[in-house]
Amino acid sequence: DRLYRSADQGTSHTQVSQAFGFALSAIGISPQNDNIRMVGANNGSIFGTTTGSSTLVDLDPLGQVPNSYVARVAVDPQVTDRAYVTLATFGTVNVWRTNNLSAAQPSWTSVASGLPNVPVSAFVIDPLNSNNLYAGTDIGVYISTDAGASWAPFGTGLPRVAVFDMAIANAAPRKLRIA
């Protein structure tokens, strides 16, 4: 129910958030700036900091993102004020974006046009082109090449199976790996 940070490969840990009283289900750290941290929770809460504060603030105080299990939170590797949240629930919009993460009240927008309303348990932002997004759903992988404005099934011959984790390589060969 709290976030810890290690600067020595896990030998020691420092608490970098308050105790929330509910389980955290997702952690996102900016690849550019360790002070930008987000957490999502199993009750739909989203908290974070853009200053490195150990008191994380509510990033959705207006309740724009549905209160469902947060599967992934991710900070854009090229635009530190842009972040994504994915939900693992059926029958609702499951990918949300903010373009003003550092605002006192970030605004969230649904970016799921073309995605089925199934859980999005895995999510990757291409580190070389952050307009390219990959969503791992309960029925396979989807791709967006326009920062989430539209989505389409990814690849040919991939099975329609649940995807729970993904990673994309920065160096050649640049392959998307799914599990």
mmCIF file with all atom_site columns, N, CA and C in Angstrom, residues 119-160:
data_model
loop_
_atom_site.group_PDB
_atom_site.id
_atom_site.type_symbol
_atom_site.label_atom_id
_atom_site.label_alt_id
_atom_site.label_comp_id
_atom_site.label_asym_id
_atom_site.label_entity_id
_atom_site.label_seq_id
_atom_site.pdbx_PDB_ins_code
_atom_site.Cartn_x
_atom_site.Cartn_y
_atom_site.Cartn_z
_atom_site.occupancy
_atom_site.B_iso_or_equiv
_atom_site.pdbx_formal_charge
_atom_site.auth_seq_id
_atom_site.auth_comp_id
_atom_site.auth_asym_id
_atom_site.auth_atom_id
_atom_site.pdbx_PDB_model_num
ATOM 1   N N  . PRO A 1 119 ? -10.252 -5.853  -20.714 1.00 0.00 ? 119 PRO A N  1
ATOM 2   C CA . PRO A 1 119 ? -9.104  -5.415  -19.930 1.00 0.00 ? 119 PRO A CA 1
ATOM 3   C C  . PRO A 1 119 ? -7.861  -5.147  -20.772 1.00 0.00 ? 119 PRO A C  1
ATOM 4   N N  . VAL A 1 120 ? -7.162  -4.052  -20.432 1.00 0.00 ? 120 VAL A N  1
ATOM 5   C CA . VAL A 1 120 ? -5.867  -3.726  -21.027 1.00 0.00 ? 120 VAL A CA 1
ATOM 6   C C  . VAL A 1 120 ? -4.846  -3.898  -19.904 1.00 0.00 ? 120 VAL A C  1
ATOM 7   N N  . SER A 1 121 ? -4.252  -5.086  -19.853 1.00 0.00 ? 121 SER A N  1
ATOM 8   C CA . SER A 1 121 ? -3.355  -5.438  -18.754 1.00 0.00 ? 121 SER A CA 1
ATOM 9   C C  . SER A 1 121 ? -1.897  -5.129  -19.031 1.00 0.00 ? 121 SER A C  1
ATOM 10  N N  . ALA A 1 122 ? -1.560  -4.844  -20.284 1.00 0.00 ? 122 ALA A N  1
ATOM 11  C CA . ALA A 1 122 ? -0.179  -4.507  -20.649 1.00 0.00 ? 122 ALA A CA 1
ATOM 12  C C  . ALA A 1 122 ? -0.199  -3.280  -21.545 1.00 0.00 ? 122 ALA A C  1
ATOM 13  N N  . PHE A 1 123 ? 0.862   -2.470  -21.443 1.00 0.00 ? 123 PHE A N  1
ATOM 14  C CA . PHE A 1 123 ? 0.895   -1.228  -22.220 1.00 0.00 ? 123 PHE A CA 1
ATOM 15  C C  . PHE A 1 123 ? 2.339   -0.799  -22.412 1.00 0.00 ? 123 PHE A C  1
ATOM 16  N N  . VAL A 1 124 ? 2.687   -0.456  -23.643 1.00 0.00 ? 124 VAL A N  1
ATOM 17  C CA . VAL A 1 124 ? 4.045   -0.013  -23.950 1.00 0.00 ? 124 VAL A CA 1
ATOM 18  C C  . VAL A 1 124 ? 3.981   1.223   -24.848 1.00 0.00 ? 124 VAL A C  1
ATOM 19  N N  . ILE A 1 125 ? 4.818   2.198   -24.515 1.00 0.00 ? 125 ILE A N  1
ATOM 20  C CA . ILE A 1 125 ? 5.030   3.378   -25.356 1.00 0.00 ? 125 ILE A CA 1
ATOM 21  C C  . ILE A 1 125 ? 6.367   3.185   -26.055 1.00 0.00 ? 125 ILE A C  1
ATOM 22  N N  . ASP A 1 126 ? 6.389   3.302   -27.368 1.00 0.00 ? 126 ASP A N  1
ATOM 23  C CA . ASP A 1 126 ? 7.635   3.154   -28.119 1.00 0.00 ? 126 ASP A CA 1
ATOM 24  C C  . ASP A 1 126 ? 8.601   4.257   -27.689 1.00 0.00 ? 126 ASP A C  1
ATOM 25  N N  . PRO A 1 127 ? 9.772   3.912   -27.148 1.00 0.00 ? 127 PRO A N  1
ATOM 26  C CA . PRO A 1 127 ? 10.697  4.940   -26.663 1.00 0.00 ? 127 PRO A CA 1
ATOM 27  C C  . PRO A 1 127 ? 11.301  5.803   -27.767 1.00 0.00 ? 127 PRO A C  1
ATOM 28  N N  . LEU A 1 128 ? 11.261  5.334   -29.018 1.00 0.00 ? 128 LEU A N  1
ATOM 29  C CA . LEU A 1 128 ? 11.818  6.111   -30.114 1.00 0.00 ? 128 LEU A CA 1
ATOM 30  C C  . LEU A 1 128 ? 10.778  6.953   -30.836 1.00 0.00 ? 128 LEU A C  1
ATOM 31  N N  . ASN A 1 129 ? 9.503   6.623   -30.676 1.00 0.00 ? 129 ASN A N  1
ATOM 32  C CA . ASN A 1 129 ? 8.416   7.397   -31.275 1.00 0.00 ? 129 ASN A CA 1
ATOM 33  C C  . ASN A 1 129 ? 7.197   7.239   -30.375 1.00 0.00 ? 129 ASN A C  1
ATOM 34  N N  . SER A 1 130 ? 6.998   8.202   -29.492 1.00 0.00 ? 130 SER A N  1
ATOM 35  C CA . SER A 1 130 ? 5.959   8.039   -28.479 1.00 0.00 ? 130 SER A CA 1
ATOM 36  C C  . SER A 1 130 ? 4.538   8.179   -29.018 1.00 0.00 ? 130 SER A C  1
ATOM 37  N N  . ASN A 1 131 ? 4.380   8.371   -30.322 1.00 0.00 ? 131 ASN A N  1
ATOM 38  C CA . ASN A 1 131 ? 3.047   8.280   -30.922 1.00 0.00 ? 131 ASN A CA 1
ATOM 39  C C  . ASN A 1 131 ? 2.633   6.825   -31.109 1.00 0.00 ? 131 ASN A C  1
ATOM 40  N N  . ASN A 1 132 ? 3.605   5.916   -31.082 1.00 0.00 ? 132 ASN A N  1
ATOM 41  C CA . ASN A 1 132 ? 3.334   4.489   -31.251 1.00 0.00 ? 132 ASN A CA 1
ATOM 42  C C  . ASN A 1 132 ? 3.090   3.856   -29.887 1.00 0.00 ? 132 ASN A C  1
ATOM 43  N N  . LEU A 1 133 ? 1.876   3.366   -29.701 1.00 0.00 ? 133 LEU A N  1
ATOM 44  C CA . LEU A 1 133 ? 1.468   2.739   -28.453 1.00 0.00 ? 133 LEU A CA 1
ATOM 45  C C  . LEU A 1 133 ? 1.028   1.312   -28.728 1.00 0.00 ? 133 LEU A C  1
ATOM 46  N N  . TYR A 1 134 ? 1.264   0.442   -27.757 1.00 0.00 ? 134 TYR A N  1
ATOM 47  C CA . TYR A 1 134 ? 0.845   -0.953  -27.856 1.00 0.00 ? 134 TYR A CA 1
ATOM 48  C C  . TYR A 1 134 ? 0.043   -1.298  -26.616 1.00 0.00 ? 134 TYR A C  1
ATOM 49  N N  . ALA A 1 135 ? -1.122  -1.883  -26.827 1.00 0.00 ? 135 ALA A N  1
ATOM 50  C CA . ALA A 1 135 ? -2.000  -2.279  -25.720 1.00 0.00 ? 135 ALA A CA 1
ATOM 51  C C  . ALA A 1 135 ? -2.174  -3.792  -25.749 1.00 0.00 ? 135 ALA A C  1
ATOM 52  N N  . GLY A 1 136 ? -1.831  -4.432  -24.649 1.00 0.00 ? 136 GLY A N  1
ATOM 53  C CA . GLY A 1 136 ? -2.041  -5.865  -24.503 1.00 0.00 ? 136 GLY A CA 1
ATOM 54  C C  . GLY A 1 136 ? -3.376  -6.097  -23.814 1.00 0.00 ? 136 GLY A C  1
ATOM 55  N N  . THR A 1 137 ? -4.307  -6.701  -24.528 1.00 0.00 ? 137 THR A N  1
ATOM 56  C CA . THR A 1 137 ? -5.672  -6.875  -24.026 1.00 0.00 ? 137 THR A CA 1
ATOM 57  C C  . THR A 1 137 ? -5.952  -8.351  -23.738 1.00 0.00 ? 137 THR A C  1
ATOM 58  N N  . ASP A 1 138 ? -7.155  -8.617  -23.293 1.00 0.00 ? 138 ASP A N  1
ATOM 59  C CA . ASP A 1 138 ? -7.571  -10.004 -23.077 1.00 0.00 ? 138 ASP A CA 1
ATOM 60  C C  . ASP A 1 138 ? -7.759  -10.760 -24.383 1.00 0.00 ? 138 ASP A C  1
ATOM 61  N N  . ILE A 1 139 ? -7.765  -10.051 -25.510 1.00 0.00 ? 139 ILE A N  1
ATOM 62  C CA . ILE A 1 139 ? -7.952  -10.726 -26.797 1.00 0.00 ? 139 ILE A CA 1
ATOM 63  C C  . ILE A 1 139 ? -6.845  -10.380 -27.788 1.00 0.00 ? 139 ILE A C  1
ATOM 64  N N  . GLY A 1 140 ? -5.652  -10.088 -27.292 1.00 0.00 ? 140 GLY A N  1
ATOM 65  C CA . GLY A 1 140 ? -4.513  -9.848  -28.156 1.00 0.00 ? 140 GLY A CA 1
ATOM 66  C C  . GLY A 1 140 ? -3.949  -8.442  -28.045 1.00 0.00 ? 140 GLY A C  1
ATOM 67  N N  . VAL A 1 141 ? -3.054  -8.110  -28.989 1.00 0.00 ? 141 VAL A N  1
ATOM 68  C CA . VAL A 1 141 ? -2.324  -6.843  -28.979 1.00 0.00 ? 141 VAL A CA 1
ATOM 69  C C  . VAL A 1 141 ? -2.926  -5.898  -30.009 1.00 0.00 ? 141 VAL A C  1
ATOM 70  N N  . TYR A 1 142 ? -3.036  -4.618  -29.609 1.00 0.00 ? 142 TYR A N  1
ATOM 71  C CA . TYR A 1 142 ? -3.508  -3.559  -30.495 1.00 0.00 ? 142 TYR A CA 1
ATOM 72  C C  . TYR A 1 142 ? -2.426  -2.484  -30.569 1.00 0.00 ? 142 TYR A C  1
ATOM 73  N N  . ILE A 1 143 ? -2.412  -1.760  -31.704 1.00 0.00 ? 143 ILE A N  1
ATOM 74  C CA . ILE A 1 143 ? -1.429  -0.707  -31.916 1.00 0.00 ? 143 ILE A CA 1
ATOM 75  C C  . ILE A 1 143 ? -2.123  0.606   -32.255 1.00 0.00 ? 143 ILE A C  1
ATOM 76  N N  . SER A 1 144 ? -1.552  1.687   -31.785 1.00 0.00 ? 144 SER A N  1
ATOM 77  C CA . SER A 1 144 ? -1.953  3.029   -32.183 1.00 0.00 ? 144 SER A CA 1
ATOM 78  C C  . SER A 1 144 ? -0.698  3.738   -32.662 1.00 0.00 ? 144 SER A C  1
ATOM 79  N N  . THR A 1 145 ? -0.793  4.384   -33.818 1.00 0.00 ? 145 THR A N  1
ATOM 80  C CA . THR A 1 145 ? 0.346   5.147   -34.340 1.00 0.00 ? 145 THR A CA 1
ATOM 81  C C  . THR A 1 145 ? 0.089   6.652   -34.252 1.00 0.00 ? 145 THR A C  1
ATOM 82  N N  . ASP A 1 146 ? -0.979  7.022   -33.533 1.00 0.00 ? 146 ASP A N  1
ATOM 83  C CA . ASP A 1 146 ? -1.340  8.435   -33.407 1.00 0.00 ? 146 ASP A CA 1
ATOM 84  C C  . ASP A 1 146 ? -1.647  8.802   -31.949 1.00 0.00 ? 146 ASP A C  1
ATOM 85  N N  . ALA A 1 147 ? -0.811  8.294   -31.037 1.00 0.00 ? 147 ALA A N  1
ATOM 86  C CA . ALA A 1 147 ? -0.902  8.607   -29.605 1.00 0.00 ? 147 ALA A CA 1
ATOM 87  C C  . ALA A 1 147 ? -2.250  8.241   -28.992 1.00 0.00 ? 147 ALA A C  1
ATOM 88  N N  . GLY A 1 148 ? -2.896  7.215   -29.525 1.00 0.00 ? 148 GLY A N  1
ATOM 89  C CA . GLY A 1 148 ? -4.126  6.714   -28.939 1.00 0.00 ? 148 GLY A CA 1
ATOM 90  C C  . GLY A 1 148 ? -5.405  7.202   -29.585 1.00 0.00 ? 148 GLY A C  1
ATOM 91  N N  . ALA A 1 149 ? -5.310  8.034   -30.611 1.00 0.00 ? 149 ALA A N  1
ATOM 92  C CA . ALA A 1 149 ? -6.531  8.532   -31.266 1.00 0.00 ? 149 ALA A CA 1
ATOM 93  C C  . ALA A 1 149 ? -7.286  7.390   -31.945 1.00 0.00 ? 149 ALA A C  1
ATOM 94  N N  . SER A 1 150 ? -6.564  6.400   -32.465 1.00 0.00 ? 150 SER A N  1
ATOM 95  C CA . SER A 1 150 ? -7.211  5.243   -33.083 1.00 0.00 ? 150 SER A CA 1
ATOM 96  C C  . SER A 1 150 ? -6.342  4.008   -32.846 1.00 0.00 ? 150 SER A C  1
ATOM 97  N N  . TRP A 1 151 ? -6.987  2.854   -32.824 1.00 0.00 ? 151 TRP A N  1
ATOM 98  C CA . TRP A 1 151 ? -6.315  1.589   -32.549 1.00 0.00 ? 151 TRP A CA 1
ATOM 99  C C  . TRP A 1 151 ? -6.715  0.549   -33.582 1.00 0.00 ? 151 TRP A C  1
ATOM 100 N N  . ALA A 1 152 ? -5.813  -0.409  -33.844 1.00 0.00 ? 152 ALA A N  1
ATOM 101 C CA . ALA A 1 152 ? -6.083  -1.517  -34.754 1.00 0.00 ? 152 ALA A CA 1
ATOM 102 C C  . ALA A 1 152 ? -5.359  -2.754  -34.220 1.00 0.00 ? 152 ALA A C  1
ATOM 103 N N  . PRO A 1 153 ? -5.859  -3.954  -34.565 1.00 0.00 ? 153 PRO A N  1
ATOM 104 C CA . PRO A 1 153 ? -5.134  -5.167  -34.161 1.00 0.00 ? 153 PRO A CA 1
ATOM 105 C C  . PRO A 1 153 ? -3.709  -5.129  -34.688 1.00 0.00 ? 153 PRO A C  1
ATOM 106 N N  . PHE A 1 154 ? -2.760  -5.642  -33.900 1.00 0.00 ? 154 PHE A N  1
ATOM 107 C CA . PHE A 1 154 ? -1.343  -5.613  -34.269 1.00 0.00 ? 154 PHE A CA 1
ATOM 108 C C  . PHE A 1 154 ? -0.897  -6.967  -34.787 1.00 0.00 ? 154 PHE A C  1
ATOM 109 N N  . GLY A 1 155 ? -0.150  -6.936  -35.875 1.00 0.00 ? 155 GLY A N  1
ATOM 110 C CA . GLY A 1 155 ? 0.503   -8.125  -36.392 1.00 0.00 ? 155 GLY A CA 1
ATOM 111 C C  . GLY A 1 155 ? -0.438  -9.065  -37.111 1.00 0.00 ? 155 GLY A C  1
ATOM 112 N N  . THR A 1 156 ? 0.171   -10.077 -37.706 1.00 0.00 ? 156 THR A N  1
ATOM 113 C CA . THR A 1 156 ? -0.596  -11.127 -38.357 1.00 0.00 ? 156 THR A CA 1
ATOM 114 C C  . THR A 1 156 ? -0.157  -12.455 -37.756 1.00 0.00 ? 156 THR A C  1
ATOM 115 N N  . GLY A 1 157 ? -1.119  -13.309 -37.540 1.00 0.00 ? 157 GLY A N  1
ATOM 116 C CA . GLY A 1 157 ? -0.812  -14.619 -37.002 1.00 0.00 ? 157 GLY A CA 1
ATOM 117 C C  . GLY A 1 157 ? -0.689  -14.674 -35.486 1.00 0.00 ? 157 GLY A C  1
ATOM 118 N N  . LEU A 1 158 ? -0.845  -13.536 -34.811 1.00 0.00 ? 158 LEU A N  1
ATOM 119 C CA . LEU A 1 158 ? -0.820  -13.576 -33.352 1.00 0.00 ? 158 LEU A CA 1
ATOM 120 C C  . LEU A 1 158 ? -2.128  -14.178 -32.856 1.00 0.00 ? 158 LEU A C  1
ATOM 121 N N  . PRO A 1 159 ? -2.058  -15.027 -31.860 1.00 0.00 ? 159 PRO A N  1
ATOM 122 C CA . PRO A 1 159 ? -3.298  -15.627 -31.345 1.00 0.00 ? 159 PRO A CA 1
ATOM 123 C C  . PRO A 1 159 ? -4.128  -14.609 -30.562 1.00 0.00 ? 159 PRO A C  1
ATOM 124 N N  . ARG A 1 160 ? -5.423  -14.855 -30.472 1.00 0.00 ? 160 ARG A N  1
ATOM 125 C CA . ARG A 1 160 ? -6.327  -14.008 -29.682 1.00 0.00 ? 160 ARG A CA 1
ATOM 126 C C  . ARG A 1 160 ? -6.307  -14.514 -28.243 1.00 0.00 ? 160 ARG A C  1
#
